[in-house]
Amino acid sequence: MTIYTLDNLKRSIWALASLFIPILTYGDSRPNIVLIISDDQGWTDYGFMGHPEVQTPHLDRLASQSILFERGYAASPLCRPSLASIATGLFPSKHGATGNDVFGYDNRAARDVAVQKGFHKHSSIIRALVESGYLAHQSGKWWEGSWKDGGFTHGMTHGDPSRKGRHGDEGLVIGREGLEPITNFIDSALSQAKPFFVWYAPFLPHTPHNPPER
């Protein structure tokens, strides 16, 4: 079994940053937007936040060149509500996704339909950008159906319960098995001289993981 570590996330994020920095002003004058959302990573789990053990040199460098918000708060301690709040700008009580699975796993898909419909009634950063001419790519964690359901123009998650779709399915390989879907998307956006939005929410550094070698 392949073991994935925090290093996978660090390498993936730095690779993405290296790709995006040179092309922020290519073609359309509007900026390209890359949203990087790690999974199960506490706010102290970075070198630039003073963690005594976790080493994140590439992220430290990125942070040193950026505006750092040290008092940001998650809308929920759970994955799905937090992602839905990032997408909509609403509290979970407003967008309706207040937990990961509705009433547990029994009949989850059928019970989840109402939650997804409620979520999709709200405006989102994805739809707003696409409506203004952006291309938008989804990869990684996504609970609200397929990438098409979410308003993306491109993506990886099918969200079909009959094919074990739940919280990202085919999109969860991103970062663990390379970044080719994203790089192909960027190439396509550049060839069209279109601004782009990337939702990169890898299943990292979520388990499985291992401690650094001593």
PDB file of C-alpha atoms in Angstrom:
ATOM      1  CA  MET A   1       0.000   0.000   0.000  1.00  0.00           C
ATOM      2  CA  THR A   2       1.271   3.458  -0.851  1.00  0.00           C
ATOM      3  CA  ILE A   3       1.582   5.772   2.134  1.00  0.00           C
ATOM      4  CA  TYR A   4       0.892   9.452   1.568  1.00  0.00           C
ATOM      5  CA  THR A   5       2.465  12.095   3.752  1.00  0.00           C
ATOM      6  CA  LEU A   6       2.387  15.816   4.299  1.00  0.00           C
ATOM      7  CA  ASP A   7       5.235  15.966   1.777  1.00  0.00           C
ATOM      8  CA  ASN A   8       2.766  15.044  -0.973  1.00  0.00           C
ATOM      9  CA  LEU A   9       0.705  18.101  -0.114  1.00  0.00           C
ATOM     10  CA  LYS A  10       3.749  20.368   0.106  1.00  0.00           C
ATOM     11  CA  ARG A  11       5.098  19.236  -3.258  1.00  0.00           C
ATOM     12  CA  SER A  12       1.689  19.525  -4.895  1.00  0.00           C
ATOM     13  CA  ILE A  13       1.062  23.037  -3.608  1.00  0.00           C
ATOM     14  CA  TRP A  14       4.500  24.275  -4.599  1.00  0.00           C
ATOM     15  CA  ALA A  15       4.124  22.730  -8.051  1.00  0.00           C
ATOM     16  CA  LEU A  16       0.803  24.530  -8.440  1.00  0.00           C
ATOM     17  CA  ALA A  17       2.265  27.806  -7.249  1.00  0.00           C
ATOM     18  CA  SER A  18       5.154  27.472  -9.685  1.00  0.00           C
ATOM     19  CA  LEU A  19       2.713  26.943 -12.527  1.00  0.00           C
ATOM     20  CA  PHE A  20       0.439  29.838 -11.696  1.00  0.00           C
ATOM     21  CA  ILE A  21       2.817  32.637 -10.737  1.00  0.00           C
ATOM     22  CA  PRO A  22       4.215  33.238 -14.262  1.00  0.00           C
ATOM     23  CA  ILE A  23       0.793  33.320 -15.942  1.00  0.00           C
ATOM     24  CA  LEU A  24      -1.273  35.536 -13.689  1.00  0.00           C
ATOM     25  CA  THR A  25      -1.354  38.283 -16.286  1.00  0.00           C
ATOM     26  CA  TYR A  26      -1.467  36.145 -19.431  1.00  0.00           C
ATOM     27  CA  GLY A  27      -4.244  36.938 -21.904  1.00  0.00           C
ATOM     28  CA  ASP A  28      -7.291  38.317 -20.097  1.00  0.00           C
ATOM     29  CA  SER A  29      -6.319  41.063 -17.653  1.00  0.00           C
ATOM     30  CA  ARG A  30      -8.405  39.555 -14.853  1.00  0.00           C
ATOM     31  CA  PRO A  31      -6.392  37.510 -12.330  1.00  0.00           C
ATOM     32  CA  ASN A  32      -6.430  33.740 -12.269  1.00  0.00           C
ATOM     33  CA  ILE A  33      -7.619  32.340  -8.943  1.00  0.00           C
ATOM     34  CA  VAL A  34      -6.280  29.200  -7.269  1.00  0.00           C
ATOM     35  CA  LEU A  35      -8.068  28.016  -4.127  1.00  0.00           C
ATOM     36  CA  ILE A  36      -5.942  25.462  -2.231  1.00  0.00           C
ATOM     37  CA  ILE A  37      -7.840  23.664   0.547  1.00  0.00           C
ATOM     38  CA  SER A  38      -5.932  21.047   2.555  1.00  0.00           C
ATOM     39  CA  ASP A  39      -7.795  18.348   4.484  1.00  0.00           C
ATOM     40  CA  ASP A  40      -7.430  17.626   8.212  1.00  0.00           C
ATOM     41  CA  GLN A  41      -4.641  20.152   8.639  1.00  0.00           C
ATOM     42  CA  GLY A  42      -4.789  22.303  11.759  1.00  0.00           C
ATOM     43  CA  TRP A  43      -3.971  25.991  11.602  1.00  0.00           C
ATOM     44  CA  THR A  44      -0.759  25.386  13.580  1.00  0.00           C
ATOM     45  CA  ASP A  45       0.462  22.563  11.314  1.00  0.00           C
ATOM     46  CA  TYR A  46       2.833  24.717   9.285  1.00  0.00           C
ATOM     47  CA  GLY A  47       6.374  25.913   9.764  1.00  0.00           C
ATOM     48  CA  PHE A  48       5.346  29.532   9.235  1.00  0.00           C
ATOM     49  CA  MET A  49       2.839  29.174  12.074  1.00  0.00           C
ATOM     50  CA  GLY A  50       5.580  28.075  14.446  1.00  0.00           C
ATOM     51  CA  HIS A  51       5.021  24.313  14.615  1.00  0.00           C
ATOM     52  CA  PRO A  52       8.079  22.688  16.255  1.00  0.00           C
ATOM     53  CA  GLU A  53       7.947  19.460  14.211  1.00  0.00           C
ATOM     54  CA  VAL A  54       6.018  19.973  10.967  1.00  0.00           C
ATOM     55  CA  GLN A  55       8.320  21.167   8.190  1.00  0.00           C
ATOM     56  CA  THR A  56       6.693  23.057   5.319  1.00  0.00           C
ATOM     57  CA  PRO A  57       9.506  24.975   3.587  1.00  0.00           C
ATOM     58  CA  HIS A  58       7.640  25.581   0.325  1.00  0.00           C
ATOM     59  CA  LEU A  59       4.527  26.777   2.098  1.00  0.00           C
ATOM     60  CA  ASP A  60       6.709  28.929   4.350  1.00  0.00           C
ATOM     61  CA  ARG A  61       8.132  30.594   1.263  1.00  0.00           C
ATOM     62  CA  LEU A  62       4.681  31.109  -0.220  1.00  0.00           C
ATOM     63  CA  ALA A  63       3.485  32.597   3.077  1.00  0.00           C
ATOM     64  CA  SER A  64       6.456  34.966   3.201  1.00  0.00           C
ATOM     65  CA  GLN A  65       5.371  36.403  -0.160  1.00  0.00           C
ATOM     66  CA  SER A  66       1.702  36.657   0.758  1.00  0.00           C
ATOM     67  CA  ILE A  67      -0.762  38.305   3.095  1.00  0.00           C
ATOM     68  CA  LEU A  68      -1.180  35.979   6.074  1.00  0.00           C
ATOM     69  CA  PHE A  69      -4.475  35.946   7.959  1.00  0.00           C
ATOM     70  CA  GLU A  70      -3.678  34.513  11.386  1.00  0.00           C
ATOM     71  CA  ARG A  71      -7.177  34.823  12.814  1.00  0.00           C
ATOM     72  CA  GLY A  72      -9.308  33.056  10.233  1.00  0.00           C
ATOM     73  CA  TYR A  73     -12.026  30.747  11.540  1.00  0.00           C
ATOM     74  CA  ALA A  74     -13.746  27.745   9.959  1.00  0.00           C
ATOM     75  CA  ALA A  75     -17.521  27.883   9.713  1.00  0.00           C
ATOM     76  CA  SER A  76     -17.682  24.311  11.008  1.00  0.00           C
ATOM     77  CA  PRO A  77     -15.349  21.615  12.390  1.00  0.00           C
ATOM     78  CA  LEU A  78     -16.624  19.262   9.676  1.00  0.00           C
ATOM     79  CA  CYS A  79     -15.517  18.922   6.060  1.00  0.00           C
ATOM     80  CA  ARG A  80     -18.718  19.339   4.084  1.00  0.00           C
ATOM     81  CA  PRO A  81     -20.183  22.338   5.905  1.00  0.00           C
ATOM     82  CA  SER A  82     -16.826  24.114   5.753  1.00  0.00           C
ATOM     83  CA  LEU A  83     -16.443  23.566   2.011  1.00  0.00           C
ATOM     84  CA  ALA A  84     -20.027  24.662   1.391  1.00  0.00           C
ATOM     85  CA  SER A  85     -19.389  27.845   3.371  1.00  0.00           C
ATOM     86  CA  ILE A  86     -16.225  28.556   1.392  1.00  0.00           C
ATOM     87  CA  ALA A  87     -18.183  28.155  -1.844  1.00  0.00           C
ATOM     88  CA  THR A  88     -21.210  30.228  -0.835  1.00  0.00           C
ATOM     89  CA  GLY A  89     -19.941  32.607   1.844  1.00  0.00           C
ATOM     90  CA  LEU A  90     -22.813  31.491   4.086  1.00  0.00           C
ATOM     91  CA  PHE A  91     -23.004  29.880   7.502  1.00  0.00           C
ATOM     92  CA  PRO A  92     -24.026  26.180   7.511  1.00  0.00           C
ATOM     93  CA  SER A  93     -27.378  27.132   9.016  1.00  0.00           C
ATOM     94  CA  LYS A  94     -28.058  29.155   5.855  1.00  0.00           C
ATOM     95  CA  HIS A  95     -26.798  26.846   3.091  1.00  0.00           C
ATOM     96  CA  GLY A  96     -28.169  23.752   4.850  1.00  0.00           C
ATOM     97  CA  ALA A  97     -25.149  21.427   4.830  1.00  0.00           C
ATOM     98  CA  THR A  98     -24.714  21.162   8.589  1.00  0.00           C
ATOM     99  CA  GLY A  99     -23.017  17.754   8.651  1.00  0.00           C
ATOM    100  CA  ASN A 100     -21.116  15.395   6.378  1.00  0.00           C
ATOM    101  CA  ASP A 101     -23.673  12.603   5.969  1.00  0.00           C
ATOM    102  CA  VAL A 102     -27.375  13.116   6.566  1.00  0.00           C
ATOM    103  CA  PHE A 103     -28.527  10.839   9.412  1.00  0.00           C
ATOM    104  CA  GLY A 104     -25.576   8.497   8.969  1.00  0.00           C
ATOM    105  CA  TYR A 105     -24.919   6.103   6.108  1.00  0.00           C
ATOM    106  CA  ASP A 106     -28.333   4.376   5.847  1.00  0.00           C
ATOM    107  CA  ASN A 107     -30.141   5.666   2.752  1.00  0.00           C
ATOM    108  CA  ARG A 108     -27.604   8.463   2.640  1.00  0.00           C
ATOM    109  CA  ALA A 109     -28.004   9.170  -1.079  1.00  0.00           C
ATOM    110  CA  ALA A 110     -31.792   9.542  -0.965  1.00  0.00           C
ATOM    111  CA  ARG A 111     -31.716  11.674   2.154  1.00  0.00           C
ATOM    112  CA  ASP A 112     -28.955  13.834   0.748  1.00  0.00           C
ATOM    113  CA  VAL A 113     -30.949  15.032  -2.264  1.00  0.00           C
ATOM    114  CA  ALA A 114     -32.709  17.772  -0.315  1.00  0.00           C
ATOM    115  CA  VAL A 115     -29.427  19.041   1.143  1.00  0.00           C
ATOM    116  CA  GLN A 116     -27.813  19.274  -2.282  1.00  0.00           C
ATOM    117  CA  LYS A 117     -30.842  21.018  -3.759  1.00  0.00           C
ATOM    118  CA  GLY A 118     -30.785  23.515  -0.912  1.00  0.00           C
ATOM    119  CA  PHE A 119     -27.095  24.193  -1.442  1.00  0.00           C
ATOM    120  CA  HIS A 120     -27.471  24.721  -5.183  1.00  0.00           C
ATOM    121  CA  LYS A 121     -30.197  27.329  -4.703  1.00  0.00           C
ATOM    122  CA  HIS A 122     -27.572  29.715  -3.350  1.00  0.00           C
ATOM    123  CA  SER A 123     -25.075  31.771  -5.292  1.00  0.00           C
ATOM    124  CA  SER A 124     -21.465  30.608  -5.134  1.00  0.00           C
ATOM    125  CA  ILE A 125     -18.041  31.897  -6.023  1.00  0.00           C
ATOM    126  CA  ILE A 126     -17.896  29.217  -8.723  1.00  0.00           C
ATOM    127  CA  ARG A 127     -21.061  30.282 -10.500  1.00  0.00           C
ATOM    128  CA  ALA A 128     -20.244  33.972 -10.142  1.00  0.00           C
ATOM    129  CA  LEU A 129     -16.858  33.522 -11.796  1.00  0.00           C
ATOM    130  CA  VAL A 130     -18.173  31.291 -14.582  1.00  0.00           C
ATOM    131  CA  GLU A 131     -20.964  33.760 -15.301  1.00  0.00           C
ATOM    132  CA  SER A 132     -18.342  36.482 -15.665  1.00  0.00           C
ATOM    133  CA  GLY A 133     -16.355  34.485 -18.211  1.00  0.00           C
ATOM    134  CA  TYR A 134     -13.985  32.343 -16.151  1.00  0.00           C
ATOM    135  CA  LEU A 135     -13.231  28.693 -16.769  1.00  0.00           C
ATOM    136  CA  ALA A 136     -13.479  26.754 -13.491  1.00  0.00           C
ATOM    137  CA  HIS A 137     -11.968  23.378 -12.569  1.00  0.00           C
ATOM    138  CA  GLN A 138     -12.937  21.160  -9.617  1.00  0.00           C
ATOM    139  CA  SER A 139     -10.647  18.565  -8.061  1.00  0.00           C
ATOM    140  CA  GLY A 140     -10.429  16.882  -4.671  1.00  0.00           C
ATOM    141  CA  LYS A 141     -13.106  17.070  -1.997  1.00  0.00           C
ATOM    142  CA  TRP A 142     -16.598  17.991  -3.229  1.00  0.00           C
ATOM    143  CA  TRP A 143     -19.828  16.791  -1.610  1.00  0.00           C
ATOM    144  CA  GLU A 144     -22.527  18.533  -3.635  1.00  0.00           C
ATOM    145  CA  GLY A 145     -23.024  16.166  -6.561  1.00  0.00           C
ATOM    146  CA  SER A 146     -20.871  16.383  -9.665  1.00  0.00           C
ATOM    147  CA  TRP A 147     -18.603  19.188 -10.791  1.00  0.00           C
ATOM    148  CA  LYS A 148     -21.307  20.130 -13.297  1.00  0.00           C
ATOM    149  CA  ASP A 149     -23.862  20.370 -10.494  1.00  0.00           C
ATOM    150  CA  GLY A 150     -21.513  22.790  -8.748  1.00  0.00           C
ATOM    151  CA  GLY A 151     -21.319  25.092 -11.760  1.00  0.00           C
ATOM    152  CA  PHE A 152     -17.742  24.262 -12.776  1.00  0.00           C
ATOM    153  CA  THR A 153     -16.857  24.150 -16.464  1.00  0.00           C
ATOM    154  CA  HIS A 154     -14.407  21.290 -15.910  1.00  0.00           C
ATOM    155  CA  GLY A 155     -13.804  18.807 -13.129  1.00  0.00           C
ATOM    156  CA  MET A 156     -13.223  15.314 -11.800  1.00  0.00           C
ATOM    157  CA  THR A 157     -15.959  14.375  -9.296  1.00  0.00           C
ATOM    158  CA  HIS A 158     -18.993  12.530 -10.706  1.00  0.00           C
ATOM    159  CA  GLY A 159     -20.967  12.424  -7.430  1.00  0.00           C
ATOM    160  CA  ASP A 160     -23.022   9.394  -8.511  1.00  0.00           C
ATOM    161  CA  PRO A 161     -24.041   7.328  -5.444  1.00  0.00           C
ATOM    162  CA  SER A 162     -24.461   4.214  -7.607  1.00  0.00           C
ATOM    163  CA  ARG A 163     -20.741   4.478  -8.388  1.00  0.00           C
ATOM    164  CA  LYS A 164     -19.782   5.146  -4.770  1.00  0.00           C
ATOM    165  CA  GLY A 165     -19.803   8.894  -5.243  1.00  0.00           C
ATOM    166  CA  ARG A 166     -19.862  10.685  -1.908  1.00  0.00           C
ATOM    167  CA  HIS A 167     -17.280  13.355  -1.136  1.00  0.00           C
ATOM    168  CA  GLY A 168     -15.041  13.565  -4.170  1.00  0.00           C
ATOM    169  CA  ASP A 169     -14.747  10.052  -5.672  1.00  0.00           C
ATOM    170  CA  GLU A 170     -12.547  10.293  -8.793  1.00  0.00           C
ATOM    171  CA  GLY A 171     -11.384  13.747  -7.768  1.00  0.00           C
ATOM    172  CA  LEU A 172      -9.682  12.410  -4.641  1.00  0.00           C
ATOM    173  CA  VAL A 173      -6.659  11.133  -6.570  1.00  0.00           C
ATOM    174  CA  ILE A 174      -5.491  14.695  -7.219  1.00  0.00           C
ATOM    175  CA  GLY A 175      -2.213  15.430  -5.465  1.00  0.00           C
ATOM    176  CA  ARG A 176      -1.719  11.769  -4.585  1.00  0.00           C
ATOM    177  CA  GLU A 177      -1.347  10.715  -8.205  1.00  0.00           C
ATOM    178  CA  GLY A 178      -0.071  13.908  -9.758  1.00  0.00           C
ATOM    179  CA  LEU A 179      -1.657  17.079 -11.087  1.00  0.00           C
ATOM    180  CA  GLU A 180      -2.211  16.253 -14.754  1.00  0.00           C
ATOM    181  CA  PRO A 181      -5.961  17.056 -14.788  1.00  0.00           C
ATOM    182  CA  ILE A 182      -5.178  20.547 -13.503  1.00  0.00           C
ATOM    183  CA  THR A 183      -2.214  21.172 -15.797  1.00  0.00           C
ATOM    184  CA  ASN A 184      -4.282  20.043 -18.784  1.00  0.00           C
ATOM    185  CA  PHE A 185      -7.033  22.435 -17.717  1.00  0.00           C
ATOM    186  CA  ILE A 186      -4.554  25.304 -17.426  1.00  0.00           C
ATOM    187  CA  ASP A 187      -3.167  24.554 -20.883  1.00  0.00           C
ATOM    188  CA  SER A 188      -6.694  24.675 -22.272  1.00  0.00           C
ATOM    189  CA  ALA A 189      -7.488  27.957 -20.512  1.00  0.00           C
ATOM    190  CA  LEU A 190      -4.276  29.533 -21.788  1.00  0.00           C
ATOM    191  CA  SER A 191      -4.950  28.391 -25.339  1.00  0.00           C
ATOM    192  CA  GLN A 192      -8.304  30.179 -25.127  1.00  0.00           C
ATOM    193  CA  ALA A 193      -6.809  33.234 -23.376  1.00  0.00           C
ATOM    194  CA  LYS A 194      -9.463  32.825 -20.673  1.00  0.00           C
ATOM    195  CA  PRO A 195      -9.096  33.602 -16.956  1.00  0.00           C
ATOM    196  CA  PHE A 196      -9.419  30.528 -14.770  1.00  0.00           C
ATOM    197  CA  PHE A 197     -10.428  29.384 -11.296  1.00  0.00           C
ATOM    198  CA  VAL A 198      -9.008  26.208  -9.746  1.00  0.00           C
ATOM    199  CA  TRP A 199     -10.687  24.472  -6.795  1.00  0.00           C
ATOM    200  CA  TYR A 200      -7.829  22.289  -5.516  1.00  0.00           C
ATOM    201  CA  ALA A 201      -9.013  20.415  -2.413  1.00  0.00           C
ATOM    202  CA  PRO A 202      -6.742  17.357  -2.131  1.00  0.00           C
ATOM    203  CA  PHE A 203      -7.435  14.535   0.328  1.00  0.00           C
ATOM    204  CA  LEU A 204      -4.177  15.529   2.058  1.00  0.00           C
ATOM    205  CA  PRO A 205      -2.665  15.391   4.647  1.00  0.00           C
ATOM    206  CA  HIS A 206      -5.660  13.269   5.660  1.00  0.00           C
ATOM    207  CA  THR A 207      -4.845   9.645   6.514  1.00  0.00           C
ATOM    208  CA  PRO A 208      -3.146   7.395   5.534  1.00  0.00           C
ATOM    209  CA  HIS A 209       0.114   9.069   6.544  1.00  0.00           C
ATOM    210  CA  ASN A 210       3.384   8.266   8.270  1.00  0.00           C
ATOM    211  CA  PRO A 211       5.840  10.156  10.497  1.00  0.00           C
ATOM    212  CA  PRO A 212       9.020  11.617   9.007  1.00  0.00           C
ATOM    213  CA  GLU A 213      12.107   9.410   8.961  1.00  0.00           C
ATOM    214  CA  ARG A 214      14.589  10.046  11.753  1.00  0.00           C
TER     215      ARG A 214
END
